[in-house]
XYZ file of C-alpha atoms in Angstrom:
309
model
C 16.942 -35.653 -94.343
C 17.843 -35.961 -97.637
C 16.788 -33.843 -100.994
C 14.989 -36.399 -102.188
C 12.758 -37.318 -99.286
C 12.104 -33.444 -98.748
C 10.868 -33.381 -102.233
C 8.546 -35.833 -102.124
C 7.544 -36.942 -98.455
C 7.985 -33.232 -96.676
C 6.232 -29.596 -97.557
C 6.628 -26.125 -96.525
C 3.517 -24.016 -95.418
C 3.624 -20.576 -95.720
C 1.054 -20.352 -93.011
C -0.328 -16.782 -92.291
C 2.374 -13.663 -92.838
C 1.658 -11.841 -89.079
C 4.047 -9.711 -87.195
C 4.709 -11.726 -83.851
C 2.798 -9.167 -81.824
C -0.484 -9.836 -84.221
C 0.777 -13.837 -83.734
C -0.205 -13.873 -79.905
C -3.694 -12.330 -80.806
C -4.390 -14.471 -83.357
C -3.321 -17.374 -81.516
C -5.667 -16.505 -78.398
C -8.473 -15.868 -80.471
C -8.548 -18.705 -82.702
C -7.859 -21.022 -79.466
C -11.081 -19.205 -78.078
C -12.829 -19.548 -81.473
C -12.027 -22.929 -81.598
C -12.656 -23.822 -78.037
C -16.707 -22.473 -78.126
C -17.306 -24.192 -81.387
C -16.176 -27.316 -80.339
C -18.168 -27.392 -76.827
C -21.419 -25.838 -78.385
C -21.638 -28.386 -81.312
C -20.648 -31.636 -79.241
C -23.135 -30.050 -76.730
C -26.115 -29.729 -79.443
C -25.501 -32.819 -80.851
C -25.574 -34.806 -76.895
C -28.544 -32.830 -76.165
C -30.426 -34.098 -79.229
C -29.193 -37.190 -78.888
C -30.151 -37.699 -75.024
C -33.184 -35.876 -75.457
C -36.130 -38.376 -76.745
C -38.524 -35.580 -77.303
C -35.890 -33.887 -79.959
C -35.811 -37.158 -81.903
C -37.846 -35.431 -84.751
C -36.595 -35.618 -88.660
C -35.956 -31.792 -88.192
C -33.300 -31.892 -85.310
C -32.113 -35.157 -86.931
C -31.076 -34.049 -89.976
C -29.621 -31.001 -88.463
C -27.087 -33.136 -86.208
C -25.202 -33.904 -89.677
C -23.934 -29.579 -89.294
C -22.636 -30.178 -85.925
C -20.269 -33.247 -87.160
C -20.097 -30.909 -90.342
C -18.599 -28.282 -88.863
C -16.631 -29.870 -86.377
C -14.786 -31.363 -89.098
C -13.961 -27.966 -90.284
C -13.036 -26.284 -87.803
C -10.762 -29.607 -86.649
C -8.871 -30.451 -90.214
C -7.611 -26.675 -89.983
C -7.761 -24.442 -86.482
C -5.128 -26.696 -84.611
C -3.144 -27.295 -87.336
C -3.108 -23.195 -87.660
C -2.484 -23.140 -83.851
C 0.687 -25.139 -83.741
C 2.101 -23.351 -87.312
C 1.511 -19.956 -85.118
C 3.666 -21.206 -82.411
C 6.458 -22.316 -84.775
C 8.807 -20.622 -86.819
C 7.768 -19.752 -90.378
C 10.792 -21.819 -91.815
C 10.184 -25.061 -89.930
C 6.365 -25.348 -90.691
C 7.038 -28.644 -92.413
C 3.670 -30.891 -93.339
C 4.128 -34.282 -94.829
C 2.288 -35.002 -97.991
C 0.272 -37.575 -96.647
C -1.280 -35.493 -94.159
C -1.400 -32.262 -96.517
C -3.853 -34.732 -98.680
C -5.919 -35.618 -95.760
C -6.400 -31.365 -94.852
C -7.627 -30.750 -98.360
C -9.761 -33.882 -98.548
C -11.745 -32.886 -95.235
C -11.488 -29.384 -96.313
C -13.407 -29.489 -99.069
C -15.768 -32.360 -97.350
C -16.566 -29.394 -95.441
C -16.924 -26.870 -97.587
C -19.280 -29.773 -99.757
C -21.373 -31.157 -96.764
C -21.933 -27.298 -95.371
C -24.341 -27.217 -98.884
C -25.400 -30.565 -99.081
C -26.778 -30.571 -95.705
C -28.956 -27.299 -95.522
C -30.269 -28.599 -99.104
C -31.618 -31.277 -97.444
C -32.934 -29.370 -94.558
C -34.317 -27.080 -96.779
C -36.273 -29.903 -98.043
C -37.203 -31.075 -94.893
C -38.810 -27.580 -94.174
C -40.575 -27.800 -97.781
C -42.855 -30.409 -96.682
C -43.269 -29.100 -93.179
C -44.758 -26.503 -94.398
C -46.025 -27.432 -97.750
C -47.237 -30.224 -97.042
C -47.943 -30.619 -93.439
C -50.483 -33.711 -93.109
C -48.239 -35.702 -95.398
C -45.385 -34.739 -93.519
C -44.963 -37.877 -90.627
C -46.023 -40.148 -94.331
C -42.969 -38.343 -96.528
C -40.291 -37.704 -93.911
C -40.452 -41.385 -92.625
C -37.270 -42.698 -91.031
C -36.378 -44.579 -94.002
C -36.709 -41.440 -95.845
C -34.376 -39.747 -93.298
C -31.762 -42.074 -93.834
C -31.948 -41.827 -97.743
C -31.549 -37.885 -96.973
C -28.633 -38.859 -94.757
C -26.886 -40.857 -96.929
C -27.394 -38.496 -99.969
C -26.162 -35.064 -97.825
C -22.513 -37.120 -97.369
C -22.617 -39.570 -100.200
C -22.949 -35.956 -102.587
C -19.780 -35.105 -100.792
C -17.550 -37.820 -100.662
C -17.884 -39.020 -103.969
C -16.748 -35.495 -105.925
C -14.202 -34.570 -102.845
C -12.696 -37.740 -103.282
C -12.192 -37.782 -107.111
C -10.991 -34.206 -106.563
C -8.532 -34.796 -104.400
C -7.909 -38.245 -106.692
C -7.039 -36.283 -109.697
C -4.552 -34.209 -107.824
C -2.668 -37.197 -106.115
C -2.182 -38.757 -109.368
C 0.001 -36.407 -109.802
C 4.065 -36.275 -109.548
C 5.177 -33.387 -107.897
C 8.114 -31.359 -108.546
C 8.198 -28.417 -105.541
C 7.670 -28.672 -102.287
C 6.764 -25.543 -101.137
C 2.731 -24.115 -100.398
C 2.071 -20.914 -100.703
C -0.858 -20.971 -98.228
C -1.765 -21.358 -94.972
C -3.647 -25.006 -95.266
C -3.427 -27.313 -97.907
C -6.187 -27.641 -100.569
C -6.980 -28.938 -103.611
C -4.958 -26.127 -105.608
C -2.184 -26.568 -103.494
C -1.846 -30.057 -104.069
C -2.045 -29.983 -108.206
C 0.401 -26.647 -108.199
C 3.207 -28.422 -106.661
C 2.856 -30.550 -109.748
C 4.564 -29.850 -113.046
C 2.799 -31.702 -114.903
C -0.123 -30.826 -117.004
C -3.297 -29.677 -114.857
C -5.996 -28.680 -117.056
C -7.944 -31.943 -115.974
C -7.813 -30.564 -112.177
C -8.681 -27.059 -113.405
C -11.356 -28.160 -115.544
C -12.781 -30.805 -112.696
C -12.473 -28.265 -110.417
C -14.186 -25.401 -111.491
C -16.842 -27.647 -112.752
C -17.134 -28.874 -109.303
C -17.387 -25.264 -107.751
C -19.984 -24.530 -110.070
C -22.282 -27.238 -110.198
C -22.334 -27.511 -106.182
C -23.361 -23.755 -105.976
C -25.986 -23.552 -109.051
C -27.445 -26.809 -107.483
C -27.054 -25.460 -103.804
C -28.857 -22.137 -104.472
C -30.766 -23.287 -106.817
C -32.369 -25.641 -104.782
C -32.756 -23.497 -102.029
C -34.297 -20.544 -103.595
C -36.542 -22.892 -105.360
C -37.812 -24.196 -102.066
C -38.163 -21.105 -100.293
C -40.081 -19.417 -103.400
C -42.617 -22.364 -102.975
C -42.823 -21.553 -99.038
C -43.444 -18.513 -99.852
C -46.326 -18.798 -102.355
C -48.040 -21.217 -99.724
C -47.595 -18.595 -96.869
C -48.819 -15.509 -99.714
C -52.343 -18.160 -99.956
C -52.617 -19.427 -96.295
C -54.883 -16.804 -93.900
C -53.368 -18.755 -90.944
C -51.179 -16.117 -89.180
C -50.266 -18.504 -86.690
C -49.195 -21.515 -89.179
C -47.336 -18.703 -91.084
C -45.165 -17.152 -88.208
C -44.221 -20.429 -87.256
C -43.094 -21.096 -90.854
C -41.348 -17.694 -91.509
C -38.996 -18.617 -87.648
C -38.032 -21.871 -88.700
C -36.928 -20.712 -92.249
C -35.366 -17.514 -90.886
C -33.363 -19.837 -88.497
C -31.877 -22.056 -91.670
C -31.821 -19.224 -93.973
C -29.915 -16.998 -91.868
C -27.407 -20.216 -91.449
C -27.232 -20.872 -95.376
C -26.435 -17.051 -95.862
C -23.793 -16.892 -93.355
C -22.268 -19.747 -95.083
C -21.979 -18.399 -98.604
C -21.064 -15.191 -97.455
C -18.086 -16.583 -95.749
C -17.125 -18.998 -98.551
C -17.624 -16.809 -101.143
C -14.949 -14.446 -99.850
C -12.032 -16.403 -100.317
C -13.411 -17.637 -103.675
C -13.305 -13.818 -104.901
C -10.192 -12.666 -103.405
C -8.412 -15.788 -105.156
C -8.874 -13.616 -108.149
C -6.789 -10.507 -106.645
C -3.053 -11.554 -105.517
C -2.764 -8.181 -103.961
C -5.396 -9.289 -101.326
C -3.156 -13.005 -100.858
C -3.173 -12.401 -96.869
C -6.976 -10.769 -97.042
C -7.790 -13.987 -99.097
C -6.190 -16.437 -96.154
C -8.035 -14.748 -93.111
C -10.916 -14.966 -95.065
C -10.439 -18.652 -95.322
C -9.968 -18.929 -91.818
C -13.259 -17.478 -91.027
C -15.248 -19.660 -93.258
C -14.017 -22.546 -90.460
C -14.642 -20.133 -87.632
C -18.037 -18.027 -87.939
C -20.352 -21.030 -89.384
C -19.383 -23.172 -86.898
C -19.547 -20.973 -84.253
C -22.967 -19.497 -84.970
C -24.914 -22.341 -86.147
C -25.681 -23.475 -82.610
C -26.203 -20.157 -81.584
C -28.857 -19.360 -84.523
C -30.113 -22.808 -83.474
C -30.328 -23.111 -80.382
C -31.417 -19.992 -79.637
C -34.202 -19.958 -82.265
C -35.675 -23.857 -81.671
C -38.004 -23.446 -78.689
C -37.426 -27.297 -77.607
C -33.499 -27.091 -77.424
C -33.651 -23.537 -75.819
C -35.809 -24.996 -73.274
C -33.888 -27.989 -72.604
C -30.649 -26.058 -72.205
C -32.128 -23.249 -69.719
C -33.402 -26.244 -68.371
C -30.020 -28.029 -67.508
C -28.274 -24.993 -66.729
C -30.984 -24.321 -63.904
C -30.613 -27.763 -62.547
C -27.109 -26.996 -62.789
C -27.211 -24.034 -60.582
């Protein structure tokens, strides 16, 4: 392989700095980690999709976290897998699929908002506005929300992403464990302020908008719960928000994490675990939180596992 085809076709990971002891653990837990989130979302999203009776806007809206979060833990747990099981100076990516990690990396990271926005919304009108709720959340509606959730996603990922492939690069080397968006614009030397500037407007926009939008919503559930005297309407309300609240908080917790530490150097291998988790714990609990708070798909699950036995 020549110097010049290194420089511009191949890349160096870093990949995670472990002792090979800590390697084997790491390796059998993110197999493990991996493993459960990919059986319990492909096994939400075929019960809702065999199950008639779960063919509600609700659980339809909330199949787009499933494929949401299989996509994240996919683009980076068995890349991390086979970079564990390989020596840290032959952990050689090719640019072309570097870009593709960072695209669907930040799809992920995007669509994790964009989605329990529009479930949030979905729960607004449940609950706000409960006779006009079959009227408002009509199946043409659902596929406007649909579109929106990804569409919101793909379009700012891609020019994202866009502005850093534009991009000649002059190193080949990423000091990370996964390729994103900053590692594809710092292995240019070339002026970035564009990317910085994109980027950070990006960041901020999605998360003003995202909890903006969600705290709005959940003050106005509120104030209708504060004036209802229907204890019954009201503790269905405050289970079915506790079930996607708890989801949207476990989310931001666990990308807000690496988004801080970026800030401290000293906390570089701190910072990377922490982006590891943000593709392990949402996806892993959100069919938990799920499936064990929705009384339909709890039921249909004890259900099959009975038959089963």
């Amino acid at each position: 392989m020549d110097n010049l085809t290194f420089r511009y076709s191949v890349l160096l990971l870093e990949g995670l700095q472990i002792t090979p002891q800590s390697s084997q653990l790491t390796l059998i837990f993110l197999l493990m980690a991996y493993v459960f989130a990919m059986v319990s979302n492909i096994g939400i999203l075929i019960q809702i999709s065999a199950d008639k009776s779960l063919h509600q806007p609700m659980y339809i809206l909330f199949c787009h976290l499933p494929v949401s979060d299989i996509i994240g833990t996919t683009v980076l747990i068995p890349r991390l897998l086979k970079d564990l099981m390989t020596d840290p100076s032959e952990r050689y990516i090719t640019y072309i699929e570097c870009v593709f990690q960072a695209f669907f990396t930040h799809l992920y990271g995007t669509t994790s908002n964009t989605i329990l926005m529009v479930m949030a919304f979905d729960r607004y009108v449940a609950i706000c506005n409960p006779l006009r709720y079959p009227t408002i959340m009509s199946n043409k509606m659902i596929v406007k929300l649909s579109a929106g959730a990804w569409g919101a996603a793909v379009v700012p990922v891609s020019i994202l992403i866009g502005l850093s492939v534009r991009l000649s690069h002059c190193r080949s080397f990423i000091a990370n464990h996964y390729c994103d968006n900053p590692s594809l614009f710092k292995l240019s030397c070339e002026n970035t302020v564009i990317n910085n500037v994109y980027g950070l407007t990006f960041t901020v926009v999605l998360l003003t908008s995202s909890l903006g939008w969600v705290l709005l919503t959940y003050l106005r559930i509120v104030m209708v719960c504060i004036k209802s005297k229907n204890k019954v309407t009201n503790s269905k309300a405050i289970k079915t928000c506790s079930t996607h609240l708890a989801v949207y908080i476990i989310m931001q917790i666990c990308g807000f994490v690496p988004i801080v530490l970026h800030r401290f150097p000293v906390y570089a291998e701190t910072r990377k675990f922490g982006g590891v988790m943000f593709h392990i714990i949402p996806p892993g609990l959100n069919p938990i939180i799920y499936g064990l708070q929705s009384k339909e798909i709890r039921q249909r699950m004890l259900k099959l596992f009975i038959n089963k036995s």
